[in-house]
Structures are given as C-alpha cells and as structure tokens.
Short mmCIF file of C-alpha atoms in Angstrom, two decimals:
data_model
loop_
_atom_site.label_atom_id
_atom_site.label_comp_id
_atom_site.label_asym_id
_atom_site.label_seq_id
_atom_site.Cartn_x
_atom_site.Cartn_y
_atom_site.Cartn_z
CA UNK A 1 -80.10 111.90 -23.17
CA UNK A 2 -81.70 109.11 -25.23
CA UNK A 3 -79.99 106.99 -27.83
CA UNK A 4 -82.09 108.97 -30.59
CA UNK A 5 -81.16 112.61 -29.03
CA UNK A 6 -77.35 111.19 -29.34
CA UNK A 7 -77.97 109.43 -32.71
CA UNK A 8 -79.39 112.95 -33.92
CA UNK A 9 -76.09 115.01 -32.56
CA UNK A 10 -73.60 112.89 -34.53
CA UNK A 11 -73.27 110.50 -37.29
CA UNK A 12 -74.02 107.52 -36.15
CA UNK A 13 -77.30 105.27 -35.72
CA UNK A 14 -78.84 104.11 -32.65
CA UNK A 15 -77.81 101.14 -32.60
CA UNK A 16 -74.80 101.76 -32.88
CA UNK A 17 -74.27 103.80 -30.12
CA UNK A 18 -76.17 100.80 -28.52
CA UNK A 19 -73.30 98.69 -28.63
CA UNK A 20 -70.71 101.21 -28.14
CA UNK A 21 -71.99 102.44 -24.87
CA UNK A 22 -73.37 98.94 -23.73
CA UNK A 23 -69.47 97.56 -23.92
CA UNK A 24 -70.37 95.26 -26.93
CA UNK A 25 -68.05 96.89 -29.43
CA UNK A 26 -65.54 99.37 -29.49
CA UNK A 27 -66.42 102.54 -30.93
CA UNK A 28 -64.18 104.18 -33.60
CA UNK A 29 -62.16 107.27 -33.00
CA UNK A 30 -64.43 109.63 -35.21
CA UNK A 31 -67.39 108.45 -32.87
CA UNK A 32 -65.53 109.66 -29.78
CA UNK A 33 -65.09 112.72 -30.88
CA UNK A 34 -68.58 113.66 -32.21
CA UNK A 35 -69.81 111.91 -28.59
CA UNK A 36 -67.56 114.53 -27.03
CA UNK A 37 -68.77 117.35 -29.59
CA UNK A 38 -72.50 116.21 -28.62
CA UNK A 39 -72.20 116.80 -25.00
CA UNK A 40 -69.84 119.45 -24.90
CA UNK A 41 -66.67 118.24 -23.62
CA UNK A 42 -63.16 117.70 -24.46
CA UNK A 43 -62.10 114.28 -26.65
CA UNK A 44 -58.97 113.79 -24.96
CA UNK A 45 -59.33 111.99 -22.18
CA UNK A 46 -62.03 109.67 -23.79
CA UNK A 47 -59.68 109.29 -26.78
CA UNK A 48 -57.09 108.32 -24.05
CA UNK A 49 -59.43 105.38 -22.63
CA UNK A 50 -59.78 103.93 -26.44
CA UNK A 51 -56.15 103.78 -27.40
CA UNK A 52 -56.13 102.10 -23.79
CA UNK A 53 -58.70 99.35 -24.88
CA UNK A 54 -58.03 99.03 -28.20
CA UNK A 55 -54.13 98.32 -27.17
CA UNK A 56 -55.65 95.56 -24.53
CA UNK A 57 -57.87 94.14 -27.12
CA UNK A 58 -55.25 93.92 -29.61
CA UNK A 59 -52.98 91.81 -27.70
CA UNK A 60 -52.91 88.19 -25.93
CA UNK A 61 -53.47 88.19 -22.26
CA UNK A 62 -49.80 88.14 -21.30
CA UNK A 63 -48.40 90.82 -24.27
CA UNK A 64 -51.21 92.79 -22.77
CA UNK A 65 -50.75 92.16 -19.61
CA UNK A 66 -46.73 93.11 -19.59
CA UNK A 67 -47.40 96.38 -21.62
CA UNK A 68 -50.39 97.26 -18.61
CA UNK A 69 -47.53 96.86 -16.10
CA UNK A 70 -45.42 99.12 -17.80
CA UNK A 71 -47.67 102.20 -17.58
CA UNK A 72 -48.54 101.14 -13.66
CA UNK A 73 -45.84 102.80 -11.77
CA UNK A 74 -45.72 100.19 -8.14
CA UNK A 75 -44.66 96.52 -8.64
CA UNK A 76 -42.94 95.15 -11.84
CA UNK A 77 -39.86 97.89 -11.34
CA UNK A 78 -39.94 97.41 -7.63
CA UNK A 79 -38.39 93.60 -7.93
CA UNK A 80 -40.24 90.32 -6.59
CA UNK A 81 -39.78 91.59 -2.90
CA UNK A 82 -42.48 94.25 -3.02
CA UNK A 83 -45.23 92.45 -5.17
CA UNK A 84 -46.11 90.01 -2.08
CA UNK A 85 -47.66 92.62 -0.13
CA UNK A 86 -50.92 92.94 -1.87
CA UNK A 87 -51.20 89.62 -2.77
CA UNK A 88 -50.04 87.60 0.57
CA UNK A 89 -52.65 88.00 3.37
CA UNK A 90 -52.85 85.36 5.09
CA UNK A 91 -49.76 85.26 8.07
CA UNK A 92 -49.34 81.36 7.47
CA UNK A 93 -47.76 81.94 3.58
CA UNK A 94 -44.74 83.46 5.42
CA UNK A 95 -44.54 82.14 9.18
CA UNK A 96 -42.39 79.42 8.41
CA UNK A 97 -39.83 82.12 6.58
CA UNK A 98 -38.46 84.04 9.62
CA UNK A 99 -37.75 80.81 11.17
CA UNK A 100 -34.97 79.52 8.36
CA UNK A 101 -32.39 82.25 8.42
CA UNK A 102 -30.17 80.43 5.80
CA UNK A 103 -29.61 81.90 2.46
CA UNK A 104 -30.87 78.62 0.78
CA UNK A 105 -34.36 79.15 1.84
CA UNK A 106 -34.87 82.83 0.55
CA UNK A 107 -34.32 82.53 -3.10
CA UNK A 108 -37.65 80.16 -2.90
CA UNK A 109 -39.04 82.55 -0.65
CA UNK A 110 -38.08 85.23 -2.96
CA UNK A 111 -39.19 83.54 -6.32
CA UNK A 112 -42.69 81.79 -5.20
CA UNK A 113 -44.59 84.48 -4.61
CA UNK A 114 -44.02 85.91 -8.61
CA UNK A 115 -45.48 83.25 -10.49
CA UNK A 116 -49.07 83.22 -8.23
CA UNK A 117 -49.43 86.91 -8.86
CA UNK A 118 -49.36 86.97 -12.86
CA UNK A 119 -52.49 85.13 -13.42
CA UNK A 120 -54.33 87.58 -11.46
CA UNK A 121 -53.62 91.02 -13.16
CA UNK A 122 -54.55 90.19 -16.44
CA UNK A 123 -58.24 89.54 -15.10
CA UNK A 124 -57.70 92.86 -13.01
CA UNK A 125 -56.41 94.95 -15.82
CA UNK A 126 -59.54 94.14 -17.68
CA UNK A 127 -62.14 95.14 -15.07
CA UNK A 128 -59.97 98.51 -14.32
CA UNK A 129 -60.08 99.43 -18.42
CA UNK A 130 -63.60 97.81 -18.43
CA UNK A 131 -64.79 100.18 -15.19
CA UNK A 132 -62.68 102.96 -16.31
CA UNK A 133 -64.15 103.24 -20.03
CA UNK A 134 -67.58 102.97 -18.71
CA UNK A 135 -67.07 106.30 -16.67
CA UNK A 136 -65.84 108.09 -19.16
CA UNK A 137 -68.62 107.53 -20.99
CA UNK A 138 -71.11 108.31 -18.47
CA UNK A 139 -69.25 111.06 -17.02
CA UNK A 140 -69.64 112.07 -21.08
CA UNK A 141 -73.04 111.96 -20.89
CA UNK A 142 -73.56 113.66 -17.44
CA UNK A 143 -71.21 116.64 -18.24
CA UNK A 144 -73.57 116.97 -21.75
CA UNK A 145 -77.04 117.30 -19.67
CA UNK A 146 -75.63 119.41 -17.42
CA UNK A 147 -73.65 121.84 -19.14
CA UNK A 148 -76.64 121.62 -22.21
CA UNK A 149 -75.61 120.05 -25.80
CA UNK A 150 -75.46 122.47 -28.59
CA UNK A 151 -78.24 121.60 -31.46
CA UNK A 152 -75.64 121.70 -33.90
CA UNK A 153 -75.90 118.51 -36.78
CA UNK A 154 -73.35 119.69 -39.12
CA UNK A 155 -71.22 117.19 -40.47
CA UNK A 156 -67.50 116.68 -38.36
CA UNK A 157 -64.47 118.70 -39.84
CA UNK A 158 -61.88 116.02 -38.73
CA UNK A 159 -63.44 113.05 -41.18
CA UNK A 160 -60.51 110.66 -42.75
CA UNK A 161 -59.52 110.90 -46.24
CA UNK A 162 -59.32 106.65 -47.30
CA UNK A 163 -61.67 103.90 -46.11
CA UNK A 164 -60.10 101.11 -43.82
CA UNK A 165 -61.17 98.52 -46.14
CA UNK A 166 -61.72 98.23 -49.82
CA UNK A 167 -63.72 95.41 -51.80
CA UNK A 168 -63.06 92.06 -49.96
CA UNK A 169 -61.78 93.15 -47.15
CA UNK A 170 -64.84 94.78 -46.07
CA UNK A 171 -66.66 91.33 -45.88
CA UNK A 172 -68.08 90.66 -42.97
CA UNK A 173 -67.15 93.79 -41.30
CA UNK A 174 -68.80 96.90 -39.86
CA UNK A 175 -69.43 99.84 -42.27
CA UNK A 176 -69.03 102.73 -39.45
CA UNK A 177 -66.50 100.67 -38.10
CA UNK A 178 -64.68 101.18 -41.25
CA UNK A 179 -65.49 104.61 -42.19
CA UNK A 180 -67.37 103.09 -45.11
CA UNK A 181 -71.12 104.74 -44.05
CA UNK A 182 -68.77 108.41 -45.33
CA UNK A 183 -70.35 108.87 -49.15
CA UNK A 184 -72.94 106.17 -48.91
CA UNK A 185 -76.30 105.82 -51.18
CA UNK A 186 -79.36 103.40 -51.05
CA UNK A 187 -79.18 101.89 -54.43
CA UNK A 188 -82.18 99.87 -54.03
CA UNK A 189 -85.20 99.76 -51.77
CA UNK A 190 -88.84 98.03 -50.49
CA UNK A 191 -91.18 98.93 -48.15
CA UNK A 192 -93.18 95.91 -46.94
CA UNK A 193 -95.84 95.76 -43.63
CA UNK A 194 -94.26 99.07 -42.88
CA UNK A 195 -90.78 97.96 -42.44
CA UNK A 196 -88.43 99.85 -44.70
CA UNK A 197 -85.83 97.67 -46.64
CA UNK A 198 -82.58 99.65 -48.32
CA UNK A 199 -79.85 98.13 -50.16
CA UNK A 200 -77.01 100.60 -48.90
CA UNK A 201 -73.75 101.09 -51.38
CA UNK A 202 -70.56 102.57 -50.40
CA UNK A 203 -67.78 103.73 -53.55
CA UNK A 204 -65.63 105.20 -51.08
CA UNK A 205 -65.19 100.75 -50.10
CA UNK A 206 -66.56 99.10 -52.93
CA UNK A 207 -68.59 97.04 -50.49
CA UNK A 208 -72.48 97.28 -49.65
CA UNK A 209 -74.73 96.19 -46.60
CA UNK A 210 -78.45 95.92 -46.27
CA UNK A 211 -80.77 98.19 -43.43
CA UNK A 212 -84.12 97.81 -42.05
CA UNK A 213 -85.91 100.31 -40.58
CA UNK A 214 -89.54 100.50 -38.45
CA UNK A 215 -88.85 96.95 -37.99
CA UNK A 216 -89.36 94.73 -34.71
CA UNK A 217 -87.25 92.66 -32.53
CA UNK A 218 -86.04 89.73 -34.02
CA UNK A 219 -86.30 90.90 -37.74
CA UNK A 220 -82.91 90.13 -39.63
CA UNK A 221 -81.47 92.52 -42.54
CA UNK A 222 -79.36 90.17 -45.04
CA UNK A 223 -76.67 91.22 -48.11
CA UNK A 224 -76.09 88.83 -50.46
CA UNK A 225 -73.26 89.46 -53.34
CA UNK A 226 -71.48 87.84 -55.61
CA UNK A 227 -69.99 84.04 -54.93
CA UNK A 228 -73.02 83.48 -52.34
CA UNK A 229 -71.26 85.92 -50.16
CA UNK A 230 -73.78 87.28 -47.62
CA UNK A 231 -74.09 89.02 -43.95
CA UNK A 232 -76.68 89.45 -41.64
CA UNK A 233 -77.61 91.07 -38.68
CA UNK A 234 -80.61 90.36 -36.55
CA UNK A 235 -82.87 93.47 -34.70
CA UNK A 236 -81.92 92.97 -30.68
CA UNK A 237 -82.99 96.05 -29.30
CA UNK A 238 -84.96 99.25 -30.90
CA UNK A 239 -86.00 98.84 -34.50
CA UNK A 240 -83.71 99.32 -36.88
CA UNK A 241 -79.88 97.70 -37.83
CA UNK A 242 -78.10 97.22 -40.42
CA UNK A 243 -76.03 94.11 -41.47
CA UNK A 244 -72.26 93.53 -42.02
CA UNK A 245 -70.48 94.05 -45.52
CA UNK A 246 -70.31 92.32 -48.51
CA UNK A 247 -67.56 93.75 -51.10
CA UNK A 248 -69.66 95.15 -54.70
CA UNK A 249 -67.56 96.25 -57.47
CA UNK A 250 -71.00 97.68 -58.70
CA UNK A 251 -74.46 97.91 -57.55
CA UNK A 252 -75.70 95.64 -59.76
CA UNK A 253 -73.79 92.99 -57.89
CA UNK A 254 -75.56 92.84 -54.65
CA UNK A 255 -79.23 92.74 -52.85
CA UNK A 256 -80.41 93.46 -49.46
CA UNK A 257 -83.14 91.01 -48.10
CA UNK A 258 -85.67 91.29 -45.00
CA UNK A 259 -86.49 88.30 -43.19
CA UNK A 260 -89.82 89.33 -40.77
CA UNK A 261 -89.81 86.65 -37.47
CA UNK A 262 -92.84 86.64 -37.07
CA UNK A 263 -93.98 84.16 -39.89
CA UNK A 264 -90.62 84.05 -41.49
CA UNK A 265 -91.83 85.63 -44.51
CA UNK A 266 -88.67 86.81 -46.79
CA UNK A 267 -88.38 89.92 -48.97
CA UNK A 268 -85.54 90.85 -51.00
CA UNK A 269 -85.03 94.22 -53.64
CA UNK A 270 -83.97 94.12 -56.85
CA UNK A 271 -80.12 93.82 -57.52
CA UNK A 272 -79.20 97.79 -57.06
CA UNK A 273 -79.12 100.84 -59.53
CA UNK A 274 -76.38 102.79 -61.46
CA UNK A 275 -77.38 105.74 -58.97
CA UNK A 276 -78.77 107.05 -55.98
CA UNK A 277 -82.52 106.50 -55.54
CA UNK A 278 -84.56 110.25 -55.36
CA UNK A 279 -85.35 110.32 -52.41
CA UNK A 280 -83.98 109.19 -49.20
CA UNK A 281 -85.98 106.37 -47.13
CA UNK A 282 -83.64 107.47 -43.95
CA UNK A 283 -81.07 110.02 -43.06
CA UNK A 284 -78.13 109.61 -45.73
CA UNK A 285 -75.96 110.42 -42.71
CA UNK A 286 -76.59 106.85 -41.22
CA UNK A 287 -75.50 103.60 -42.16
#
C-alpha cells in the first residue's frame, strides 16, 4: 500500500502519514482509527500503543520512566534483591560478597546495585515503545493487503465536536494535529510554474496555514498573519506540504506564500476572501 492509496482511504495527506509512520510525529487518535478502518482491522490495540507513547512523550525521563515500571510486572515490586540478575553479569561484581558474611557488608551489597540499573531503562523503555509502535503499524498495514481494504472514502462517524486550539494558540502548530483541517476552505489561491499555491482557512480554529501542491523537493509553503506572525514548512519528501498555523480572526488577515528553491523566486496570494473559492485546487478533505 502506497502513501497515496492510504492518503486516499482516510483523511489525511501524504505527508502526513509520512511522518506518522516514519516515527517523526505522533499521529492523532482520529488518524489511528481511519488507519485501522483503511486496512481492515481493529483500533484497539493501535490506540493502546498511542496512549503508550503519548504518556512517554509527555513526561521527563524519570516520571516516565517510574510510571513504565509500574505497568512491567518483574523488578520494581520484587525489592533491590531481584533487579541484579539481569543487570550483573560479570562473576567479579559479586565474588568478593560471599566472602564477608557480616551484616555490615550486605546493606551496600544490597543498595549498589539499584542506582546503576535506573539509567538504563529509561533508554530501554524507549526502544521497546519505539519497536513496539512500529509493528503495530506494519502489522496494520500487512493485515490491510492481505485481508483487502474496502474502497470506502466516506467521511469518519467518530469526528470531535471542538478544535484543540482556537486563534493564538494554534500558532505554530499542526492543523490535523489539532483537528483544525475538519471544516476547512482555500480562501485564496495561485498557480505558478505548475505548482499550486492555496491559502487554507479554518473557522472551526480561527487560524489559517498555507499548502503547495505539484511542487518539488526543497520548495517551502509560508503563512504570514497579522503582527509578522508567520510559519513555514519546507517540501522533504513527495511534493506537496503544508505549513504550520498562524491564528486569523478573518481571512482578510492572512496570506500564504511559495518560495521555489530552485532560483528562490517568491510568490505570495492576495490576503484571502469572505468565502470559499468555486472550485477546489485539491481535495477539501486534506489540509
């Protein structure tokens, strides 16, 4: 399944899913469920790995780190004595022990080990939630060309009912991300050496982001709003993307700009409309 064939089964862009499945974000909950709904498995156990990351990611090493423990039945409820054993290989670390029988010399014995083991699992939780997230997703994938994904683009039934931003909170931020791409219009628009240019609008947020489209690698899509607020985002991969937020009361407020690499030449549209342009450049559905 290609990045297009997925983009096509569910809401969100190519690049997007890009970054999702490549580990360089983390996707939102309504993505994991249309991924699931495009190749024909259940959400819960990919929903499961999320809360799991998102939890991690949320956290400092050692908040994370404790909470991971908790959830891993062996070691932390087992006391000091048992936590040695995976860590300890080498025989010289506890030779010397069975020779001093005396109580003094076990609580060091006892204590020593503990403080050598806790920089380690924070580095090992995050490869196991890194590892484990990536075979979800691929098992995802798999289980959808095997089993064959239904055709189906209707819109999903389980779509939230508020943004998670609104006006200048949204700056800087990720419209799907958000749930800000839900509602969204191009409210201004250029076409120049084939690259499509959209100024894209979101009421639902009261923010608005620029998109290219047809463009190469290396092309950048820029907002700029009021208060010289802008956002960009440069093309890495494929040939489209769209940049970050700016907040727009209004339409009229904001402008999305194209700068081409090769050259550096630098387009911009006019500040946007009152209303939707006629017709679509791209699919309304994406950002």
């Amino acid at each position: 399944m290609t990045l297009a064939t997925l983009a096509n089964r569910t809401s969100y862009s190519k690049s997007s899913w890009g970054r999702y499945l490549s580990g360089k974000a983390l996707p939102p909950r309504q993505a994991v469920r249309e991924f699931a709904q495009a190749v024909s498995v259940k959400p819960d156990r990919l929903l499961l790995l999320l809360e799991i990351a998102e939890r991690g990611q949320s956290q400092p090493d050692g908040k994370a780190t404790e909470g991971a423990a908790a959830e891993v039945p062996p070691t932390a409820a087992q006391g000091a004595g048992a936590e040695p054993v995976p860590e300890v290989e080498a025989p010289t670390a506890v030779s010397p022990a069975p020779a001093v029988e005396s109580p003094e010399t076990r609580p060091p014995e006892h204590t020593t080990p503990a403080p050598a083991v806790s920089p380690r699992r924070p580095r090992r939780w995050g490869l196991i939630v890194g590892a484990a997230i990536g075979v979800g997703m691929a098992t995802g994938l798999l289980a959808g060309m095997l089993v064959g994904a239904p055709e189906s683009r209707g819109e999903p039934t389980s779509r939230g009912t508020s943004a998670k931003c609104t006006g200048f909170e949204c700056r800087n931020k990720d419209a799907q991300g958000m749930e800000c791409h839900i509602g969204v219009w191009t409210a201004a628009a250029e076409k120049v050496d084939g690259i499509h240019l959209e100024l894209r609008y979101s009421p639902r947020c009261g923010a608005a982001w620029a998109r290219i489209t047809e463009g190469r690698i290396g092309d950048t899509a820029r907002v700029e709003g009021q208060n010289n607020h802008s956002a960009a985002r440069a093309i890495t991969y494929d040939r489209d993307t769209y940049s970050p937020m700016v907040e727009a009361p209004y339409p009229a407020a904001v402008r999305a700009c194209l700068v081409i690499k090769d050259g550096g030449k630098e387009v911009c549209t006019a500040h946007g409309g009152a209303s939707p342009l006629p017709a679509a450049v791209t699919d309304e559905r994406k950002p």
